[in-house]
Amino acid sequence: MKATARAPANIALIKYWGKQNEELRLPLNSSISINLSNCHTITTVKFSPKYKQELVEIRDYSSSERSESRSHWTSSGLSSRQARTVIHVNFKEERRVVGHLERIRKLAKIHLKAKVVSKNSFPSSAGIAASASGFAALTLAATKAAGLSLSEKELSILARLGSGSACRSIPNGFVEWQQAKTSQESYAYSLCPPDYWDLRDIIAIVQKQEKKISSTKGMEKVFTSPFLKARLKEMKNKIEKIKKALKEKDFRLLGEVTEEEAINIHCVMMTQKPPLFYWSELTIKIIKAVCQWREKGLPIYFTIDAGSNVHLICQAKDEKEVVKKLKKINGVLDVIINKPAQGARLINEHLF
Ligand code: DP6
């Protein structure tokens, strides 16, 4: 009853910000993303009668660099504060993981406790959707370990309940997550396979620490922005344009709409009450550099999630030039080069 899954993070060209149903994580609008080849989570899950308590160990990028991990024993899952702490742990993260295990146990009709070990290949909670790859990998590994064999659609729906953007990390390549009124209708599916278009998402890491306000918390206040209505009104049109750009491999259209969408969502964030400023000075410096490089003929566009890191979208032919330019910017801590990638997969290399 042990299984391991690997799932990619994804970058949304059309983004999800706001829920019509908090509990079911039903989004206000559909979104479109690309799975990332170099940002992934690997998760091993084992259910066993031997476990008297649940063990969740999350190793993230920075902690695995220091070769330590954050792990935590919990006896009853949700009320885990009295449980034995091995090393430092983020209780909120842990509660979400245990909550997701509960969903899967219910579905599989089992009552066994689980051991979960999870490892990211990138800094979590810094604007790369760690919860997306995390909950996609957890969903696939835990359902398999619990003896379930779910379809891609079922896995996507289940992953969505853990974290909205995670449903987009289940299918392959370029993905759309459908907005819908019911849980059964709101899932993600592949629009094109990963090798359909040789694009790059080059991430300029400007911050490695955990962001102060999570996406979950941040988007709760979306309804306080006076610009939300205008954002949603434009959504259908923007989604159609991205789909057209994909169909015709029109890079300029794809880039322009992606950038417009990134600015739009951050305007909504900044006009929420209280306002949310995810950008740092370096974020703005990179945005301005991208605009200058483009003026000089380099076809490149930016997008930014709920964090300060900047994702640069370009074509494969321009990868080297973009990386060279980024590395010259003072303060850029790391550069991660991603190609479009396949979705969540089971693998044989277990973490324990
Ligand atoms: C800005 O999927 O992390 O990255 O459903 O509450 O877990 P929850 O939110 P989450 O939000 C991601 C927000 C975003 C945009 C996107 O990826 O679409």
mmCIF file of C-alpha atoms and ligand atoms in Angstrom:
data_model
loop_
_atom_site.group_PDB
_atom_site.id
_atom_site.type_symbol
_atom_site.label_atom_id
_atom_site.label_comp_id
_atom_site.label_asym_id
_atom_site.label_seq_id
_atom_site.Cartn_x
_atom_site.Cartn_y
_atom_site.Cartn_z
ATOM 1 C CA MET A 1 0.000 0.000 0.000
ATOM 2 C CA LYS A 2 2.791 2.400 -0.914
ATOM 3 C CA ALA A 3 2.875 4.610 -3.998
ATOM 4 C CA THR A 4 4.957 7.512 -5.297
ATOM 5 C CA ALA A 5 3.924 10.197 -7.759
ATOM 6 C CA ARG A 6 5.690 13.044 -9.470
ATOM 7 C CA ALA A 7 3.707 16.112 -10.517
ATOM 8 C CA PRO A 8 4.747 19.381 -12.176
ATOM 9 C CA ALA A 9 4.032 22.888 -10.988
ATOM 10 C CA ASN A 10 2.233 24.955 -13.616
ATOM 11 C CA ILE A 11 2.281 28.550 -14.753
ATOM 12 C CA ALA A 12 -1.102 30.045 -15.531
ATOM 13 C CA LEU A 13 -1.362 32.271 -18.596
ATOM 14 C CA ILE A 14 -4.971 32.983 -17.626
ATOM 15 C CA LYS A 15 -5.119 32.888 -13.867
ATOM 16 C CA TYR A 16 -7.421 31.730 -11.107
ATOM 17 C CA TRP A 17 -8.063 34.315 -8.421
ATOM 18 C CA GLY A 18 -11.238 33.950 -6.397
ATOM 19 C CA LYS A 19 -13.684 31.194 -5.624
ATOM 20 C CA GLN A 20 -17.437 30.977 -6.106
ATOM 21 C CA ASN A 21 -17.422 28.150 -3.542
ATOM 22 C CA GLU A 22 -14.671 28.122 -0.899
ATOM 23 C CA GLU A 23 -15.142 24.585 0.322
ATOM 24 C CA LEU A 24 -15.313 23.011 -3.115
ATOM 25 C CA ARG A 25 -12.687 25.367 -4.524
ATOM 26 C CA LEU A 26 -14.856 26.224 -7.512
ATOM 27 C CA PRO A 27 -13.181 29.114 -9.353
ATOM 28 C CA LEU A 28 -14.764 32.389 -10.479
ATOM 29 C CA ASN A 29 -13.326 31.864 -13.962
ATOM 30 C CA SER A 30 -11.705 29.233 -16.161
ATOM 31 C CA SER A 31 -7.916 29.303 -16.391
ATOM 32 C CA ILE A 32 -5.195 28.098 -18.770
ATOM 33 C CA SER A 33 -1.723 26.933 -17.791
ATOM 34 C CA ILE A 34 1.445 25.170 -18.896
ATOM 35 C CA ASN A 35 3.012 22.379 -16.832
ATOM 36 C CA LEU A 36 6.635 23.067 -15.930
ATOM 37 C CA SER A 37 9.402 20.539 -16.620
ATOM 38 C CA ASN A 38 11.850 21.701 -13.963
ATOM 39 C CA CYS A 39 9.591 22.471 -11.014
ATOM 40 C CA HIS A 40 8.014 19.395 -9.568
ATOM 41 C CA THR A 41 7.010 17.626 -6.388
ATOM 42 C CA ILE A 42 7.665 13.965 -5.651
ATOM 43 C CA THR A 43 5.444 12.419 -2.978
ATOM 44 C CA THR A 44 5.412 8.947 -1.447
ATOM 45 C CA VAL A 45 2.378 7.793 0.538
ATOM 46 C CA LYS A 46 1.948 4.620 2.538
ATOM 47 C CA PHE A 47 -1.156 3.583 4.511
ATOM 48 C CA SER A 48 -0.422 0.999 7.171
ATOM 49 C CA PRO A 49 -1.984 -0.446 10.356
ATOM 50 C CA LYS A 50 1.524 -0.053 11.832
ATOM 51 C CA TYR A 51 1.085 3.733 11.960
ATOM 52 C CA LYS A 52 -0.617 4.867 15.148
ATOM 53 C CA GLN A 53 -0.221 8.497 14.153
ATOM 54 C CA GLU A 54 0.022 10.278 10.844
ATOM 55 C CA LEU A 55 3.500 11.344 9.716
ATOM 56 C CA VAL A 56 3.793 14.145 7.214
ATOM 57 C CA GLU A 57 7.241 15.199 6.149
ATOM 58 C CA ILE A 58 7.627 18.036 3.708
ATOM 59 C CA ARG A 59 11.120 18.605 2.414
ATOM 60 C CA ASP A 60 11.346 21.769 0.431
ATOM 61 C CA TYR A 61 13.993 23.214 -1.810
ATOM 62 C CA SER A 62 15.805 25.316 0.769
ATOM 63 C CA SER A 63 15.595 22.683 3.504
ATOM 64 C CA SER A 64 16.804 19.895 1.257
ATOM 65 C CA GLU A 65 19.719 22.152 0.317
ATOM 66 C CA ARG A 66 20.561 22.273 4.003
ATOM 67 C CA SER A 67 19.837 18.528 4.111
ATOM 68 C CA GLU A 68 17.176 18.793 6.764
ATOM 69 C CA SER A 69 13.441 18.514 6.491
ATOM 70 C CA ARG A 70 10.329 19.713 8.208
ATOM 71 C CA SER A 71 8.472 16.802 9.649
ATOM 72 C CA HIS A 72 5.789 16.380 12.179
ATOM 73 C CA TRP A 73 3.905 13.596 13.881
ATOM 74 C CA THR A 74 0.223 14.068 14.369
ATOM 75 C CA SER A 75 -2.095 11.731 16.194
ATOM 76 C CA SER A 76 -5.477 12.817 14.945
ATOM 77 C CA GLY A 77 -4.619 14.884 11.910
ATOM 78 C CA LEU A 78 -6.568 18.098 12.148
ATOM 79 C CA SER A 79 -5.968 18.918 15.832
ATOM 80 C CA SER A 80 -2.274 18.357 15.605
ATOM 81 C CA ARG A 81 -0.853 21.019 17.924
ATOM 82 C CA GLN A 82 -0.201 18.681 20.837
ATOM 83 C CA ALA A 83 1.325 16.054 18.615
ATOM 84 C CA ARG A 84 5.027 15.307 18.672
ATOM 85 C CA THR A 85 6.989 17.715 16.534
ATOM 86 C CA VAL A 86 10.203 16.299 15.144
ATOM 87 C CA ILE A 87 11.569 19.415 13.464
ATOM 88 C CA HIS A 88 9.932 22.742 12.576
ATOM 89 C CA VAL A 89 6.632 22.390 10.722
ATOM 90 C CA ASN A 90 4.127 24.632 9.051
ATOM 91 C CA PHE A 91 0.856 23.594 10.720
ATOM 92 C CA LYS A 92 -1.347 25.102 8.044
ATOM 93 C CA GLU A 93 0.381 23.117 5.311
ATOM 94 C CA GLU A 94 0.148 19.999 7.396
ATOM 95 C CA ARG A 95 -3.555 20.453 8.162
ATOM 96 C CA ARG A 96 -4.301 20.738 4.473
ATOM 97 C CA VAL A 97 -2.382 17.559 3.703
ATOM 98 C CA VAL A 98 -4.145 15.616 6.463
ATOM 99 C CA GLY A 99 -7.505 17.009 5.326
ATOM 100 C CA HIS A 100 -6.779 15.705 1.830
ATOM 101 C CA LEU A 101 -5.821 12.268 3.186
ATOM 102 C CA GLU A 102 -9.189 12.213 4.984
ATOM 103 C CA ARG A 103 -10.994 12.781 1.663
ATOM 104 C CA ILE A 104 -9.076 9.918 0.069
ATOM 105 C CA ARG A 105 -9.638 7.556 3.021
ATOM 106 C CA LYS A 106 -13.362 8.260 2.791
ATOM 107 C CA LEU A 107 -13.379 7.528 -0.924
ATOM 108 C CA ALA A 108 -11.399 4.306 -0.486
ATOM 109 C CA LYS A 109 -13.350 3.351 2.653
ATOM 110 C CA ILE A 110 -10.201 2.725 4.691
ATOM 111 C CA HIS A 111 -9.247 3.891 8.176
ATOM 112 C CA LEU A 112 -5.485 3.442 8.151
ATOM 113 C CA LYS A 113 -3.080 6.211 9.078
ATOM 114 C CA ALA A 114 -0.543 7.278 6.500
ATOM 115 C CA LYS A 115 3.057 8.272 6.181
ATOM 116 C CA VAL A 116 3.643 10.995 3.601
ATOM 117 C CA VAL A 117 7.039 12.216 2.474
ATOM 118 C CA SER A 118 7.157 14.978 -0.086
ATOM 119 C CA LYS A 119 9.998 16.783 -1.807
ATOM 120 C CA ASN A 120 9.988 19.882 -4.001
ATOM 121 C CA SER A 121 12.555 20.670 -6.662
ATOM 122 C CA PHE A 122 12.039 24.414 -6.178
ATOM 123 C CA PRO A 123 11.420 27.000 -3.431
ATOM 124 C CA SER A 124 7.859 26.543 -2.209
ATOM 125 C CA SER A 125 5.428 29.399 -1.502
ATOM 126 C CA ALA A 126 7.408 31.992 -3.440
ATOM 127 C CA GLY A 127 5.196 32.491 -6.424
ATOM 128 C CA ILE A 128 5.766 29.095 -7.993
ATOM 129 C CA ALA A 129 2.622 27.161 -7.332
ATOM 130 C CA ALA A 130 4.005 24.615 -4.832
ATOM 131 C CA SER A 131 0.493 23.738 -3.742
ATOM 132 C CA ALA A 132 -0.322 22.815 -7.357
ATOM 133 C CA SER A 133 2.446 20.235 -7.768
ATOM 134 C CA GLY A 134 2.111 19.233 -4.113
ATOM 135 C CA PHE A 135 -1.588 18.410 -4.147
ATOM 136 C CA ALA A 136 -1.429 16.850 -7.618
ATOM 137 C CA ALA A 137 1.353 14.477 -6.506
ATOM 138 C CA LEU A 138 -0.374 13.782 -3.179
ATOM 139 C CA THR A 139 -3.681 13.020 -4.925
ATOM 140 C CA LEU A 140 -2.156 10.531 -7.349
ATOM 141 C CA ALA A 141 0.147 8.832 -4.817
ATOM 142 C CA ALA A 142 -2.430 8.633 -2.017
ATOM 143 C CA THR A 143 -5.292 7.341 -4.182
ATOM 144 C CA LYS A 144 -3.014 4.657 -5.619
ATOM 145 C CA ALA A 145 -1.673 3.753 -2.148
ATOM 146 C CA ALA A 146 -5.274 3.516 -0.906
ATOM 147 C CA GLY A 147 -6.057 1.007 -3.638
ATOM 148 C CA LEU A 148 -8.053 3.353 -5.868
ATOM 149 C CA SER A 149 -7.580 3.637 -9.613
ATOM 150 C CA LEU A 150 -9.093 6.951 -10.717
ATOM 151 C CA SER A 151 -9.470 8.466 -14.176
ATOM 152 C CA GLU A 152 -7.643 11.683 -15.113
ATOM 153 C CA LYS A 153 -10.880 13.628 -14.666
ATOM 154 C CA GLU A 154 -11.530 12.132 -11.224
ATOM 155 C CA LEU A 155 -7.949 12.834 -10.151
ATOM 156 C CA SER A 156 -8.235 16.425 -11.360
ATOM 157 C CA ILE A 157 -11.468 16.984 -9.409
ATOM 158 C CA LEU A 158 -9.949 15.481 -6.274
ATOM 159 C CA ALA A 159 -6.715 17.486 -6.625
ATOM 160 C CA ARG A 160 -8.842 20.641 -7.004
ATOM 161 C CA LEU A 161 -10.347 20.043 -3.570
ATOM 162 C CA GLY A 162 -6.824 20.156 -2.106
ATOM 163 C CA SER A 163 -5.708 23.241 -4.022
ATOM 164 C CA GLY A 164 -7.447 24.804 -7.019
ATOM 165 C CA SER A 165 -4.420 25.122 -9.281
ATOM 166 C CA ALA A 166 -3.442 21.486 -8.512
ATOM 167 C CA CYS A 167 -6.191 20.229 -10.813
ATOM 168 C CA ARG A 168 -4.209 21.712 -13.731
ATOM 169 C CA SER A 169 -1.092 19.688 -12.821
ATOM 170 C CA ILE A 170 -2.839 16.358 -13.475
ATOM 171 C CA PRO A 171 -3.265 16.429 -17.311
ATOM 172 C CA ASN A 172 -0.412 16.852 -19.821
ATOM 173 C CA GLY A 173 1.146 19.950 -21.353
ATOM 174 C CA PHE A 174 -1.069 22.967 -22.033
ATOM 175 C CA VAL A 175 -4.143 22.704 -19.832
ATOM 176 C CA GLU A 176 -7.533 24.342 -19.293
ATOM 177 C CA TRP A 177 -9.413 24.236 -15.971
ATOM 178 C CA GLN A 178 -13.075 24.669 -16.558
ATOM 179 C CA GLN A 179 -15.129 26.969 -14.390
ATOM 180 C CA ALA A 180 -18.449 25.329 -13.478
ATOM 181 C CA LYS A 181 -21.272 25.422 -10.981
ATOM 182 C CA THR A 182 -20.757 21.872 -9.704
ATOM 183 C CA SER A 183 -17.737 19.931 -8.465
ATOM 184 C CA GLN A 184 -18.184 17.179 -11.055
ATOM 185 C CA GLU A 185 -17.960 19.663 -13.932
ATOM 186 C CA SER A 186 -14.989 21.710 -12.729
ATOM 187 C CA TYR A 187 -11.816 19.890 -13.727
ATOM 188 C CA ALA A 188 -8.820 20.336 -15.995
ATOM 189 C CA TYR A 189 -8.027 18.702 -19.315
ATOM 190 C CA SER A 190 -5.194 18.902 -21.778
ATOM 191 C CA LEU A 191 -5.525 21.366 -24.673
ATOM 192 C CA CYS A 192 -2.228 20.325 -26.317
ATOM 193 C CA PRO A 193 0.522 17.831 -25.415
ATOM 194 C CA PRO A 194 3.840 19.151 -24.022
ATOM 195 C CA ASP A 195 5.702 18.798 -27.337
ATOM 196 C CA TYR A 196 3.042 20.753 -29.246
ATOM 197 C CA TRP A 197 4.925 24.051 -28.922
ATOM 198 C CA ASP A 198 8.537 24.445 -27.807
ATOM 199 C CA LEU A 199 8.081 27.359 -25.431
ATOM 200 C CA ARG A 200 10.042 28.258 -22.323
ATOM 201 C CA ASP A 201 9.010 29.557 -18.935
ATOM 202 C CA ILE A 202 12.210 30.990 -17.476
ATOM 203 C CA ILE A 203 11.720 31.871 -13.831
ATOM 204 C CA ALA A 204 13.749 34.645 -12.281
ATOM 205 C CA ILE A 205 13.877 33.797 -8.569
ATOM 206 C CA VAL A 206 14.129 37.008 -6.600
ATOM 207 C CA GLN A 207 12.858 35.680 -3.293
ATOM 208 C CA LYS A 208 13.212 32.252 -1.704
ATOM 209 C CA GLN A 209 11.390 32.779 1.587
ATOM 210 C CA GLU A 210 7.789 31.882 2.100
ATOM 211 C CA LYS A 211 5.427 34.690 1.086
ATOM 212 C CA LYS A 212 3.513 36.357 3.920
ATOM 213 C CA ILE A 213 0.001 35.963 2.475
ATOM 214 C CA SER A 214 -0.820 32.666 0.769
ATOM 215 C CA SER A 215 -2.891 32.555 -2.428
ATOM 216 C CA THR A 216 -5.714 30.922 -0.469
ATOM 217 C CA LYS A 217 -5.821 33.776 2.058
ATOM 218 C CA GLY A 218 -5.186 36.464 -0.549
ATOM 219 C CA MET A 219 -7.994 35.490 -2.883
ATOM 220 C CA GLU A 220 -10.561 35.372 -0.077
ATOM 221 C CA LYS A 221 -10.712 39.164 -0.319
ATOM 222 C CA VAL A 222 -11.062 39.338 -4.102
ATOM 223 C CA PHE A 223 -14.645 40.578 -3.835
ATOM 224 C CA THR A 224 -13.413 43.776 -2.148
ATOM 225 C CA SER A 225 -11.667 44.949 -5.328
ATOM 226 C CA PRO A 226 -13.720 47.384 -7.428
ATOM 227 C CA PHE A 227 -11.934 45.978 -10.501
ATOM 228 C CA LEU A 228 -13.058 42.365 -10.104
ATOM 229 C CA LYS A 229 -16.200 42.949 -12.156
ATOM 230 C CA ALA A 230 -14.217 44.406 -15.040
ATOM 231 C CA ARG A 231 -11.719 41.530 -14.810
ATOM 232 C CA LEU A 232 -14.423 38.859 -15.037
ATOM 233 C CA LYS A 233 -16.178 40.654 -17.900
ATOM 234 C CA GLU A 234 -13.042 40.395 -20.043
ATOM 235 C CA MET A 235 -12.291 36.800 -19.115
ATOM 236 C CA LYS A 236 -14.145 34.937 -21.853
ATOM 237 C CA ASN A 237 -12.554 37.088 -24.495
ATOM 238 C CA LYS A 238 -9.059 36.591 -23.064
ATOM 239 C CA ILE A 239 -9.506 32.815 -22.886
ATOM 240 C CA GLU A 240 -10.622 32.719 -26.504
ATOM 241 C CA LYS A 241 -7.583 34.753 -27.529
ATOM 242 C CA ILE A 242 -5.171 32.402 -25.704
ATOM 243 C CA LYS A 243 -6.839 29.393 -27.337
ATOM 244 C CA LYS A 244 -6.545 31.066 -30.744
ATOM 245 C CA ALA A 245 -2.875 31.840 -30.053
ATOM 246 C CA LEU A 246 -2.306 28.192 -29.139
ATOM 247 C CA LYS A 247 -4.138 26.918 -32.194
ATOM 248 C CA GLU A 248 -2.237 29.184 -34.572
ATOM 249 C CA LYS A 249 1.021 29.129 -32.587
ATOM 250 C CA ASP A 250 0.832 32.911 -32.575
ATOM 251 C CA PHE A 251 3.504 33.720 -29.986
ATOM 252 C CA ARG A 252 2.899 37.445 -30.000
ATOM 253 C CA LEU A 253 -0.806 37.058 -29.254
ATOM 254 C CA LEU A 254 -0.065 34.493 -26.537
ATOM 255 C CA GLY A 255 2.494 36.791 -24.926
ATOM 256 C CA GLU A 256 0.413 39.941 -25.115
ATOM 257 C CA VAL A 257 -2.647 38.341 -23.542
ATOM 258 C CA THR A 258 -0.524 36.584 -20.880
ATOM 259 C CA GLU A 259 1.113 39.849 -19.874
ATOM 260 C CA GLU A 260 -2.162 41.787 -19.908
ATOM 261 C CA GLU A 261 -3.664 39.114 -17.660
ATOM 262 C CA ALA A 262 -0.730 39.239 -15.205
ATOM 263 C CA ILE A 263 -1.028 43.018 -14.866
ATOM 264 C CA ASN A 264 -4.799 42.729 -14.548
ATOM 265 C CA ILE A 265 -4.733 40.171 -11.711
ATOM 266 C CA HIS A 266 -2.116 42.149 -9.788
ATOM 267 C CA CYS A 267 -4.224 45.300 -10.131
ATOM 268 C CA VAL A 268 -7.084 43.362 -8.557
ATOM 269 C CA MET A 269 -4.761 42.152 -5.769
ATOM 270 C CA MET A 270 -3.483 45.674 -5.144
ATOM 271 C CA THR A 271 -7.001 47.120 -4.996
ATOM 272 C CA GLN A 272 -8.369 44.517 -2.585
ATOM 273 C CA LYS A 273 -8.987 45.573 0.993
ATOM 274 C CA PRO A 274 -6.472 45.251 2.557
ATOM 275 C CA PRO A 275 -4.276 45.657 -0.521
ATOM 276 C CA LEU A 276 -1.944 42.854 -1.510
ATOM 277 C CA PHE A 277 1.452 43.792 -2.917
ATOM 278 C CA TYR A 278 3.291 40.697 -4.039
ATOM 279 C CA TRP A 279 5.801 42.568 -6.198
ATOM 280 C CA SER A 280 9.202 43.615 -4.882
ATOM 281 C CA GLU A 281 11.442 46.343 -6.314
ATOM 282 C CA LEU A 282 13.289 43.669 -8.237
ATOM 283 C CA THR A 283 10.019 42.388 -9.717
ATOM 284 C CA ILE A 284 9.397 45.836 -11.202
ATOM 285 C CA LYS A 285 12.993 46.114 -12.379
ATOM 286 C CA ILE A 286 12.613 42.835 -14.298
ATOM 287 C CA ILE A 287 9.226 43.864 -15.728
ATOM 288 C CA LYS A 288 10.815 47.062 -17.067
ATOM 289 C CA ALA A 289 13.812 45.166 -18.423
ATOM 290 C CA VAL A 290 11.470 42.770 -20.272
ATOM 291 C CA CYS A 291 9.689 45.731 -21.892
ATOM 292 C CA GLN A 292 13.023 47.235 -22.967
ATOM 293 C CA TRP A 293 14.346 43.949 -24.355
ATOM 294 C CA ARG A 294 11.128 43.556 -26.322
ATOM 295 C CA GLU A 295 11.387 47.063 -27.723
ATOM 296 C CA LYS A 296 14.839 46.101 -28.961
ATOM 297 C CA GLY A 297 13.412 43.079 -30.795
ATOM 298 C CA LEU A 298 13.560 40.173 -28.321
ATOM 299 C CA PRO A 299 10.131 38.475 -28.294
ATOM 300 C CA ILE A 300 9.599 37.950 -24.575
ATOM 301 C CA TYR A 301 6.685 38.431 -22.147
ATOM 302 C CA PHE A 302 6.293 38.206 -18.384
ATOM 303 C CA THR A 303 3.760 36.780 -15.990
ATOM 304 C CA ILE A 304 3.699 36.720 -12.180
ATOM 305 C CA ASP A 305 1.715 34.566 -9.750
ATOM 306 C CA ALA A 306 1.050 35.373 -6.098
ATOM 307 C CA GLY A 307 4.679 36.164 -5.313
ATOM 308 C CA SER A 308 7.557 38.323 -6.436
ATOM 309 C CA ASN A 309 9.311 35.910 -8.805
ATOM 310 C CA VAL A 310 8.932 36.689 -12.484
ATOM 311 C CA HIS A 311 8.155 34.106 -15.156
ATOM 312 C CA LEU A 312 9.528 35.008 -18.585
ATOM 313 C CA ILE A 313 7.737 33.337 -21.466
ATOM 314 C CA CYS A 314 9.770 32.986 -24.644
ATOM 315 C CA GLN A 315 10.373 30.663 -27.576
ATOM 316 C CA ALA A 316 13.079 27.957 -27.417
ATOM 317 C CA LYS A 317 15.322 29.858 -29.839
ATOM 318 C CA ASP A 318 15.607 32.803 -27.428
ATOM 319 C CA GLU A 319 16.281 30.793 -24.259
ATOM 320 C CA LYS A 320 20.051 31.415 -24.085
ATOM 321 C CA GLU A 321 19.748 35.141 -24.715
ATOM 322 C CA VAL A 322 17.056 35.541 -22.049
ATOM 323 C CA VAL A 323 19.048 33.589 -19.431
ATOM 324 C CA LYS A 324 22.184 35.606 -20.214
ATOM 325 C CA LYS A 325 20.299 38.867 -19.792
ATOM 326 C CA LEU A 326 18.584 37.751 -16.577
ATOM 327 C CA LYS A 327 21.819 36.648 -14.956
ATOM 328 C CA LYS A 328 23.202 40.165 -15.421
ATOM 329 C CA ILE A 329 20.448 41.652 -13.234
ATOM 330 C CA ASN A 330 21.704 42.259 -9.715
ATOM 331 C CA GLY A 331 19.626 40.473 -7.104
ATOM 332 C CA VAL A 332 18.366 37.587 -9.248
ATOM 333 C CA LEU A 333 19.092 34.610 -6.982
ATOM 334 C CA ASP A 334 18.409 31.801 -9.387
ATOM 335 C CA VAL A 335 17.073 31.105 -12.866
ATOM 336 C CA ILE A 336 14.931 28.028 -13.574
ATOM 337 C CA ILE A 337 14.387 27.041 -17.211
ATOM 338 C CA ASN A 338 11.171 25.135 -17.889
ATOM 339 C CA LYS A 339 9.744 23.474 -20.980
ATOM 340 C CA PRO A 340 6.112 22.375 -21.254
ATOM 341 C CA ALA A 341 5.823 19.094 -19.351
ATOM 342 C CA GLN A 342 3.613 16.079 -18.886
ATOM 343 C CA GLY A 343 1.194 15.940 -15.967
ATOM 344 C CA ALA A 344 1.203 13.846 -12.788
ATOM 345 C CA ARG A 345 2.752 10.373 -13.103
ATOM 346 C CA LEU A 346 3.363 7.372 -10.843
ATOM 347 C CA ILE A 347 7.043 6.541 -10.445
ATOM 348 C CA ASN A 348 8.956 3.665 -8.872
ATOM 349 C CA GLU A 349 11.549 5.646 -6.924
ATOM 350 C CA HIS A 350 10.034 5.872 -3.429
ATOM 351 C CA LEU A 351 11.173 8.483 -0.901
ATOM 352 C CA PHE A 352 11.091 5.957 1.965
HETATM 353 C C1 DP6 B 1 -2.041 33.339 -8.418
HETATM 354 O O1 DP6 B 1 -4.336 27.183 -6.298
HETATM 355 O O2 DP6 B 1 -2.708 28.171 -4.658
HETATM 356 O O3 DP6 B 1 -1.125 31.155 -8.691
HETATM 357 O O4 DP6 B 1 -7.099 26.907 -4.365
HETATM 358 O O5 DP6 B 1 -6.641 28.332 -2.408
HETATM 359 O O6 DP6 B 1 -5.061 26.485 -2.986
HETATM 360 P P1 DP6 B 1 -6.033 27.519 -3.515
HETATM 361 O O7 DP6 B 1 -5.193 28.556 -4.377
HETATM 362 P P2 DP6 B 1 -3.995 28.287 -5.396
HETATM 363 O O8 DP6 B 1 -4.009 29.670 -6.207
HETATM 364 C C2 DP6 B 1 -3.163 29.937 -7.279
HETATM 365 C C3 DP6 B 1 -3.287 31.364 -7.643
HETATM 366 C C4 DP6 B 1 -2.337 31.877 -8.712
HETATM 367 C C5 DP6 B 1 -2.967 31.821 -10.090
HETATM 368 C C6 DP6 B 1 -3.050 30.482 -10.772
HETATM 369 O O9 DP6 B 1 -2.168 29.639 -10.623
HETATM 370 O O10 DP6 B 1 -4.014 30.322 -11.536
#
